[in-house]
């Protein structure tokens, strides 16, 4: 939201623009999830191993277009964007953020081109006086990864995603002259 506040000189009490800008951030915050990475209709998504990461082209009025780089895999459709909008927000009429309480219940999605979805309609109101805090501190290193695959044909979808992750990792390692995985 900060780059949009700076670029467009938005006021801190223009809650509708803050809600739209926050929605743009919410759509892209899970990376390739809105470009088909965890889409219900996953068989419609092409080239999982070259999944394009999302781009939002935001206008001064707060409306924005979701897209991805040309020549990359994935899918940007009203359905992929809609799934990301409802992901992890709890109450769509009161998504609590530090700068605004966003209401996504009247959001409108329009397919305006191949891999281009225009998003409008988020509204906002003044934020609460409380903040949620997440704190981290260095205490050694540990990596734990889990990936929830749900919905129809979950085992097949999981295999496609796993194969894509391994293929992409091997491609990146090869660019650094690292041999492929042995197991």
Coordinates of C-alpha atoms in Angstrom, one line a residue:
X1 CA 0.0 0.0 0.0
X2 CA 2.9 2.4 0.7
X3 CA 4.1 2.7 -2.9
X4 CA 0.5 3.5 -4.0
X5 CA 0.1 6.1 -1.3
X6 CA 3.4 7.7 -2.5
X7 CA 2.8 7.4 -6.2
X8 CA -0.8 8.7 -6.2
X9 CA -0.6 10.9 -3.2
X10 CA -3.6 9.2 -1.6
X11 CA -4.9 10.5 1.7
X12 CA -4.7 8.3 4.7
X13 CA -8.5 8.7 5.2
X14 CA -9.5 7.9 1.6
X15 CA -10.6 4.5 2.8
X16 CA -12.1 3.3 -0.5
X17 CA -8.7 3.7 -2.2
X18 CA -6.9 2.2 0.7
X19 CA -9.2 -0.8 0.5
X20 CA -8.6 -1.2 -3.2
X21 CA -4.9 -0.8 -2.8
X22 CA -4.9 -3.4 0.1
X23 CA -6.9 -5.7 -2.1
X24 CA -4.2 -5.4 -4.8
X25 CA -1.6 -6.5 -2.3
X26 CA -3.8 -9.3 -0.9
X27 CA -4.3 -10.7 -4.4
X28 CA -0.5 -11.0 -5.1
X29 CA 0.7 -11.8 -1.6
X30 CA 0.6 -15.5 -2.1
X31 CA 2.6 -15.3 -5.2
X32 CA 1.5 -17.6 -8.0
X33 CA -1.7 -18.7 -6.2
X34 CA -3.7 -16.1 -8.1
X35 CA -2.1 -17.1 -11.4
X36 CA -3.4 -20.7 -11.0
X37 CA -0.9 -22.2 -8.6
X38 CA -3.6 -23.6 -6.3
X39 CA -6.6 -23.3 -8.5
X40 CA -9.7 -25.5 -8.0
X41 CA -9.9 -26.1 -11.8
X42 CA -6.2 -26.9 -12.0
X43 CA -6.4 -28.9 -15.2
X44 CA -7.1 -25.5 -17.0
X45 CA -3.6 -24.2 -15.9
X46 CA -0.7 -24.6 -18.3
X47 CA 3.0 -25.0 -17.6
X48 CA 3.0 -25.4 -13.8
X49 CA 6.8 -25.6 -13.8
X50 CA 7.1 -22.1 -15.4
X51 CA 4.3 -20.5 -13.4
X52 CA 4.1 -16.7 -13.9
X53 CA 4.1 -14.6 -10.8
X54 CA 1.4 -12.0 -10.6
X55 CA 1.6 -8.3 -11.6
X56 CA -1.0 -5.7 -10.6
X57 CA -1.3 -2.6 -12.7
X58 CA -2.9 -0.1 -10.3
X59 CA -4.7 3.1 -11.5
X60 CA -5.0 6.3 -9.5
X61 CA -8.6 5.6 -8.7
X62 CA -7.5 2.3 -7.0
X63 CA -8.9 0.0 -9.7
X64 CA -6.3 -2.5 -10.9
X65 CA -5.6 -5.2 -13.5
X66 CA -4.1 -8.5 -12.4
X67 CA -1.8 -10.1 -15.0
X68 CA 1.4 -12.1 -15.3
X69 CA 4.6 -11.9 -17.4
X70 CA 4.3 -12.9 -21.1
X71 CA 5.8 -16.3 -21.9
X72 CA 5.1 -17.8 -18.5
X73 CA 2.8 -20.5 -17.4
X74 CA -0.3 -20.2 -15.3
X75 CA -3.7 -18.7 -15.7
X76 CA -5.1 -15.3 -14.8
X77 CA -8.9 -15.5 -14.9
X78 CA -11.8 -14.1 -12.9
X79 CA -11.9 -17.5 -11.2
X80 CA -8.2 -17.6 -10.2
X81 CA -8.4 -14.1 -8.9
X82 CA -11.7 -14.7 -7.1
X83 CA -10.3 -17.7 -5.3
X84 CA -7.3 -15.7 -4.0
X85 CA -9.6 -12.8 -2.9
X86 CA -11.5 -15.1 -0.5
X87 CA -8.4 -16.9 0.7
X88 CA -7.7 -16.3 4.4
X89 CA -9.8 -13.2 4.9
X90 CA -12.4 -14.3 7.4
X91 CA -15.2 -11.8 7.1
X92 CA -15.2 -10.3 3.5
X93 CA -17.2 -7.3 4.7
X94 CA -14.7 -6.5 7.4
X95 CA -11.1 -7.5 6.5
X96 CA -9.2 -5.8 9.3
X97 CA -5.9 -4.2 8.2
X98 CA -3.7 -1.6 9.9
X99 CA -4.8 1.2 7.6
X100 CA -8.4 0.3 6.7
X101 CA -11.2 -2.1 7.4
X102 CA -11.8 -3.4 3.9
X103 CA -15.2 -4.6 2.5
X104 CA -14.7 -6.9 -0.4
X105 CA -18.4 -8.0 -0.7
X106 CA -19.1 -5.7 -3.7
X107 CA -15.9 -6.4 -5.6
X108 CA -16.3 -6.8 -9.4
X109 CA -14.0 -8.9 -11.6
X110 CA -13.9 -8.5 -15.3
X111 CA -11.8 -10.4 -17.8
X112 CA -10.4 -7.7 -20.0
X113 CA -7.9 -9.7 -22.1
X114 CA -6.0 -12.9 -22.1
X115 CA -4.5 -13.3 -18.6
X116 CA -5.9 -9.8 -17.6
X117 CA -8.6 -9.3 -14.9
X118 CA -9.8 -5.8 -13.9
X119 CA -10.7 -5.5 -10.2
X120 CA -13.0 -2.8 -8.8
X121 CA -15.5 -2.3 -6.0
X122 CA -13.6 -2.7 -2.7
X123 CA -14.7 -0.1 -0.1
X124 CA -13.3 0.8 3.2
X125 CA -13.8 2.5 6.5
X126 CA -11.6 3.7 9.3
X127 CA -9.3 1.1 10.9
X128 CA -9.6 -0.2 14.5
X129 CA -7.4 1.2 17.2
X130 CA -5.7 -2.2 17.7
X131 CA -3.0 -4.0 15.7
X132 CA -2.1 -7.6 15.3
X133 CA 1.6 -8.2 15.8
X134 CA 3.8 -11.1 14.6
X135 CA 7.3 -11.1 15.9
X136 CA 10.3 -13.2 14.9
X137 CA 13.8 -13.6 16.4
X138 CA 16.9 -15.5 15.4
X139 CA 17.3 -18.7 17.3
X140 CA 19.0 -21.2 14.9
X141 CA 17.6 -22.5 11.7
X142 CA 14.8 -25.0 10.9
X143 CA 12.8 -25.5 7.7
X144 CA 9.4 -27.0 7.7
X145 CA 7.2 -27.1 4.6
X146 CA 3.7 -28.2 4.2
X147 CA 1.3 -27.6 1.3
X148 CA -2.4 -28.2 1.5
X149 CA -3.9 -29.6 -1.6
X150 CA -7.7 -29.8 -1.5
X151 CA -10.6 -30.3 -3.8
X152 CA -11.4 -32.6 -6.6
X153 CA -8.7 -35.0 -7.8
X154 CA -6.3 -33.8 -5.0
X155 CA -3.8 -36.7 -5.4
X156 CA -3.5 -36.0 -9.2
X157 CA -3.2 -32.3 -8.6
X158 CA -0.6 -32.8 -5.9
X159 CA 1.5 -35.0 -8.3
X160 CA 1.4 -32.3 -11.0
X161 CA 2.4 -29.6 -8.5
X162 CA 5.2 -31.8 -7.0
X163 CA 6.5 -32.6 -10.5
X164 CA 6.5 -28.9 -11.4
X165 CA 8.4 -27.9 -8.3
X166 CA 11.1 -30.5 -8.9
X167 CA 11.3 -29.6 -12.6
X168 CA 11.7 -25.9 -11.8
X169 CA 14.2 -26.5 -9.0
X170 CA 16.3 -28.7 -11.3
X171 CA 16.2 -26.0 -14.1
X172 CA 17.4 -23.4 -11.6
X173 CA 20.1 -25.6 -10.2
X174 CA 21.3 -26.5 -13.8
X175 CA 21.7 -22.7 -14.5
X176 CA 24.2 -22.8 -11.6
X177 CA 25.9 -26.0 -12.9
X178 CA 24.5 -28.1 -10.1
X179 CA 23.6 -31.7 -11.1
X180 CA 20.0 -32.9 -11.0
X181 CA 18.5 -34.6 -8.0
X182 CA 19.6 -38.2 -7.5
X183 CA 16.5 -39.2 -5.5

